[in-house]
Amino acid sequence: RKEVEQDPGPFNVPEGATVAFNCTYSNSASQSFFWYRQDCRKEPKLLMSVYSSGNEDGRFTAQLNRASQYISLLIRDSKLSDSATYLCVVTRALSAGNKLTFGGGTRVLVKP
Amino acid sequence: NAGVTQTPKFRVLKTGQSMTLLCAQDMNHEYMYWYRQDPGMGLRLIHYSVGEGTTAKGEVPDGYNVSRLKKQNFLLGLESAAPSQTSVYFCASSSWGAGWEQYFGPGTRLTVT
């Protein structure tokens, strides 16, 4: 079983709609969680950190469920520019080398 | 600031050839990383470094070597390339002062025939 699993998609989303997807992680010792965004043939970039109480950044909302070991990302009012692959990332300890474990990514396609 | 840069951007090797990928960062980050990305596999950590002169193995280190002689540079070497090493290679750096966000370079697309 992969340590971090994501539905690869693609999620085809009409412009203006809401889309949500989850990521599950297997290691209960995971401490920190992130969503990275990767555009086609580009490098990953940090989208947002995921906090225990959930957090929002504009149209993006991230949630963490430690009991069920998953994190989620919700995108409201989708824009064409939101089309990308969203990578779920977990780490056990930021200070111990900051080694990140990446999921395979969820592809989102926003269409007019 | 240029951030994280990688050289070369593309390379084609024949099986058994060797090459070195160069990563440079100008953000004074302590930590640097080399990942490979294959379709459906996500990014997998090859080697990483927590400071000048130190390196450590990641998840998939076999067939690769690294060196960090200067804080700003992290080199990834393939001594004898194999077709299984065809991939996109990303370098990244991070630091406590930057909130531990990993900043990635633009990637190197390597094909081994």
GROMACS .gro file of C-alpha atoms in nm:
model
  225
    1ARG     CA    1   0.000   0.000   0.000
    2LYS     CA    2   0.132   0.345  -0.089
    3GLU     CA    3   0.195   0.575   0.204
    4VAL     CA    4  -0.007   0.855   0.045
    5GLU     CA    5  -0.288   0.776  -0.197
    6GLN     CA    6  -0.492   1.000  -0.420
    7ASP     CA    7  -0.760   0.951  -0.683
    8PRO     CA    8  -0.573   1.035  -1.004
    9GLY     CA    9  -0.885   1.178  -1.171
   10PRO     CA   10  -0.927   1.365  -1.389
   11PHE     CA   11  -1.201   1.560  -1.223
   12ASN     CA   12  -1.380   1.748  -1.502
   13VAL     CA   13  -1.528   2.061  -1.346
   14PRO     CA   14  -1.749   2.325  -1.508
   15GLU     CA   15  -1.618   2.676  -1.460
   16GLY     CA   16  -1.773   2.827  -1.147
   17ALA     CA   17  -1.851   2.492  -0.986
   18THR     CA   18  -1.713   2.345  -0.666
   19VAL     CA   19  -1.485   2.043  -0.662
   20ALA     CA   20  -1.349   1.848  -0.368
   21PHE     CA   21  -1.117   1.554  -0.340
   22ASN     CA   22  -0.940   1.361  -0.070
   23CYS     CA   23  -0.605   1.208   0.003
   24THR     CA   24  -0.545   0.923   0.246
   25TYR     CA   25  -0.223   0.856   0.433
   26SER     CA   26  -0.121   0.536   0.603
   27ASN     CA   27   0.133   0.648   0.863
   28SER     CA   28  -0.038   0.766   1.179
   29ALA     CA   29   0.290   0.931   1.283
   30SER     CA   30   0.252   1.189   1.005
   31GLN     CA   31   0.257   1.535   1.156
   32SER     CA   32   0.239   1.794   0.883
   33PHE     CA   33   0.031   1.809   0.571
   34PHE     CA   34   0.033   2.018   0.257
   35TRP     CA   35  -0.126   2.060  -0.081
   36TYR     CA   36   0.108   2.138  -0.369
   37ARG     CA   37  -0.003   2.237  -0.716
   38GLN     CA   38   0.173   2.120  -1.029
   39ASP     CA   39   0.100   2.257  -1.374
   40CYS     CA   40   0.169   2.041  -1.678
   41ARG     CA   41   0.543   1.985  -1.724
   42LYS     CA   42   0.625   2.233  -1.448
   43GLU     CA   43   0.763   2.207  -1.098
   44PRO     CA   44   0.537   2.163  -0.793
   45LYS     CA   45   0.457   2.472  -0.591
   46LEU     CA   46   0.311   2.499  -0.243
   47LEU     CA   47  -0.061   2.575  -0.253
   48MET     CA   48  -0.135   2.564   0.118
   49SER     CA   49  -0.052   2.397   0.444
   50VAL     CA   50  -0.324   2.194   0.615
   51TYR     CA   51  -0.389   2.270   0.980
   52SER     CA   52  -0.568   2.051   1.232
   53SER     CA   53  -0.859   2.291   1.261
   54GLY     CA   54  -0.894   2.327   0.886
   55ASN     CA   55  -0.799   2.638   0.696
   56GLU     CA   56  -0.910   2.851   0.408
   57ASP     CA   57  -0.716   3.053   0.155
   58GLY     CA   58  -0.947   3.242  -0.075
   59ARG     CA   59  -1.144   2.987  -0.277
   60PHE     CA   60  -0.945   2.694  -0.137
   61THR     CA   61  -1.034   2.508   0.181
   62ALA     CA   62  -0.826   2.231   0.332
   63GLN     CA   63  -0.937   1.991   0.604
   64LEU     CA   64  -0.756   1.728   0.807
   65ASN     CA   65  -0.920   1.423   0.961
   66ARG     CA   66  -0.662   1.249   1.179
   67ALA     CA   67  -0.901   0.979   1.301
   68SER     CA   68  -0.966   0.858   0.948
   69GLN     CA   69  -0.624   0.963   0.821
   70TYR     CA   70  -0.720   1.176   0.529
   71ILE     CA   71  -0.695   1.534   0.413
   72SER     CA   72  -0.920   1.710   0.168
   73LEU     CA   73  -0.908   2.006  -0.066
   74LEU     CA   74  -1.215   2.196  -0.180
   75ILE     CA   75  -1.207   2.453  -0.458
   76ARG     CA   76  -1.502   2.691  -0.484
   77ASP     CA   77  -1.599   2.897  -0.789
   78SER     CA   78  -1.350   2.709  -1.007
   79LYS     CA   79  -1.150   2.910  -1.259
   80LEU     CA   80  -0.995   2.787  -1.582
   81SER     CA   81  -0.659   2.863  -1.422
   82ASP     CA   82  -0.728   2.608  -1.148
   83SER     CA   83  -0.667   2.330  -1.401
   84ALA     CA   84  -0.363   2.148  -1.265
   85THR     CA   85  -0.255   1.842  -1.073
   86TYR     CA   86  -0.290   1.872  -0.697
   87LEU     CA   87  -0.036   1.682  -0.493
   88CYS     CA   88  -0.106   1.570  -0.139
   89VAL     CA   89   0.206   1.582   0.076
   90VAL     CA   90   0.273   1.453   0.426
   91THR     CA   91   0.575   1.459   0.649
   92ARG     CA   92   0.656   1.301   0.982
   93ALA     CA   93   0.878   1.571   1.121
   94LEU     CA   94   0.963   1.901   0.966
   95SER     CA   95   1.285   1.929   1.161
   96ALA     CA   96   1.423   1.583   1.080
   97GLY     CA   97   1.536   1.659   0.727
   98ASN     CA   98   1.193   1.782   0.626
   99LYS     CA   99   1.141   1.475   0.412
  100LEU     CA  100   0.814   1.494   0.228
  101THR     CA  101   0.608   1.202   0.098
  102PHE     CA  102   0.404   1.285  -0.210
  103GLY     CA  103   0.086   1.132  -0.337
  104GLY     CA  104   0.051   1.058  -0.708
  105GLY     CA  105  -0.165   1.364  -0.761
  106THR     CA  106  -0.524   1.441  -0.855
  107ARG     CA  107  -0.574   1.601  -1.193
  108VAL     CA  108  -0.839   1.872  -1.218
  109LEU     CA  109  -0.964   2.007  -1.550
  110VAL     CA  110  -1.185   2.314  -1.536
  111LYS     CA  111  -1.386   2.365  -1.853
  112PRO     CA  112  -1.584   2.665  -1.980
  113ASN     CA  113   1.656   3.601  -0.706
  114ALA     CA  114   1.670   3.305  -0.940
  115GLY     CA  115   1.548   3.063  -0.669
  116VAL     CA  116   1.634   2.705  -0.762
  117THR     CA  117   1.791   2.636  -1.099
  118GLN     CA  118   1.874   2.305  -1.264
  119THR     CA  119   2.116   2.218  -1.541
  120PRO     CA  120   2.056   2.073  -1.797
  121LYS     CA  121   1.685   2.099  -1.880
  122PHE     CA  122   1.688   1.798  -2.113
  123ARG     CA  123   1.928   1.512  -2.175
  124VAL     CA  124   1.934   1.188  -2.369
  125LEU     CA  125   2.180   0.922  -2.260
  126LYS     CA  126   2.267   0.580  -2.388
  127THR     CA  127   2.263   0.289  -2.145
  128GLY     CA  128   2.586   0.279  -1.948
  129GLN     CA  129   2.677   0.645  -1.994
  130SER     CA  130   2.728   0.871  -1.697
  131MET     CA  131   2.619   1.226  -1.625
  132THR     CA  132   2.583   1.482  -1.350
  133LEU     CA  133   2.280   1.699  -1.286
  134LEU     CA  134   2.348   2.031  -1.118
  135CYS     CA  135   2.114   2.208  -0.880
  136ALA     CA  136   2.184   2.556  -0.750
  137GLN     CA  137   1.988   2.773  -0.506
  138ASP     CA  138   2.047   3.133  -0.409
  139MET     CA  139   1.818   3.144  -0.103
  140ASN     CA  140   2.080   3.028   0.149
  141HIS     CA  141   1.868   2.723   0.234
  142GLU     CA  142   2.023   2.455   0.452
  143TYR     CA  143   1.833   2.159   0.312
  144MET     CA  144   1.840   2.036  -0.046
  145TYR     CA  145   1.671   1.737  -0.214
  146TRP     CA  146   1.666   1.537  -0.533
  147TYR     CA  147   1.339   1.375  -0.647
  148ARG     CA  148   1.235   1.178  -0.948
  149GLN     CA  149   0.883   1.189  -1.088
  150ASP     CA  150   0.735   0.908  -1.293
  151PRO     CA  151   0.378   0.888  -1.428
  152GLY     CA  152   0.135   0.781  -1.156
  153MET     CA  153   0.414   0.744  -0.897
  154GLY     CA  154   0.432   1.092  -0.754
  155LEU     CA  155   0.764   1.241  -0.655
  156ARG     CA  156   1.005   1.004  -0.485
  157LEU     CA  157   1.301   1.121  -0.283
  158ILE     CA  158   1.638   1.000  -0.413
  159HIS     CA  159   1.886   1.171  -0.179
  160TYR     CA  160   1.884   1.476   0.040
  161SER     CA  161   2.124   1.697   0.232
  162VAL     CA  162   2.078   1.881   0.559
  163GLY     CA  163   2.387   2.093   0.517
  164GLU     CA  164   2.713   2.149   0.333
  165GLY     CA  165   2.921   1.832   0.328
  166THR     CA  166   2.639   1.601   0.441
  167THR     CA  167   2.412   1.377   0.237
  168ALA     CA  168   2.163   1.101   0.314
  169LYS     CA  169   1.967   0.841   0.124
  170GLY     CA  170   1.604   0.884   0.044
  171GLU     CA  171   1.344   0.639  -0.077
  172VAL     CA  172   1.506   0.536  -0.408
  173PRO     CA  173   1.884   0.597  -0.386
  174ASP     CA  174   2.015   0.300  -0.586
  175GLY     CA  175   2.204   0.393  -0.901
  176TYR     CA  176   2.258   0.753  -0.791
  177ASN     CA  177   2.524   0.942  -0.599
  178VAL     CA  178   2.520   1.298  -0.468
  179SER     CA  179   2.757   1.559  -0.336
  180ARG     CA  180   2.711   1.888  -0.153
  181LEU     CA  181   3.050   2.054  -0.152
  182LYS     CA  182   2.902   2.403  -0.137
  183LYS     CA  183   2.588   2.510   0.047
  184GLN     CA  184   2.426   2.646  -0.267
  185ASN     CA  185   2.492   2.345  -0.492
  186PHE     CA  186   2.366   1.987  -0.487
  187LEU     CA  187   2.488   1.749  -0.755
  188LEU     CA  188   2.319   1.426  -0.862
  189GLY     CA  189   2.530   1.171  -1.046
  190LEU     CA  190   2.437   0.870  -1.253
  191GLU     CA  191   2.743   0.651  -1.293
  192SER     CA  192   2.597   0.401  -1.538
  193ALA     CA  193   2.260   0.506  -1.672
  194ALA     CA  194   1.983   0.251  -1.718
  195PRO     CA  195   1.650   0.283  -1.904
  196SER     CA  196   1.474   0.258  -1.565
  197GLN     CA  197   1.627   0.596  -1.481
  198THR     CA  198   1.429   0.767  -1.755
  199SER     CA  199   1.234   1.022  -1.557
  200VAL     CA  200   1.189   1.387  -1.468
  201TYR     CA  201   1.428   1.493  -1.194
  202PHE     CA  202   1.343   1.779  -0.961
  203CYS     CA  203   1.570   1.948  -0.713
  204ALA     CA  204   1.428   2.134  -0.415
  205SER     CA  205   1.551   2.333  -0.119
  206SER     CA  206   1.406   2.438   0.214
  207SER     CA  207   1.494   2.606   0.537
  208TRP     CA  208   1.350   2.666   0.882
  209GLY     CA  209   1.363   3.037   0.814
  210ALA     CA  210   1.145   2.990   0.506
  211GLY     CA  211   0.878   2.799   0.698
  212TRP     CA  212   0.998   2.465   0.566
  213GLU     CA  213   0.828   2.518   0.230
  214GLN     CA  214   1.017   2.326  -0.034
  215TYR     CA  215   1.104   2.532  -0.339
  216PHE     CA  216   1.150   2.333  -0.654
  217GLY     CA  217   1.363   2.383  -0.961
  218PRO     CA  218   1.214   2.356  -1.312
  219GLY     CA  219   1.320   1.994  -1.357
  220THR     CA  220   1.547   1.794  -1.586
  221ARG     CA  221   1.392   1.555  -1.836
  222LEU     CA  222   1.623   1.259  -1.878
  223THR     CA  223   1.577   0.981  -2.132
  224VAL     CA  224   1.799   0.674  -2.126
  225THR     CA  225   1.788   0.464  -2.441
   0.00000   0.00000   0.00000
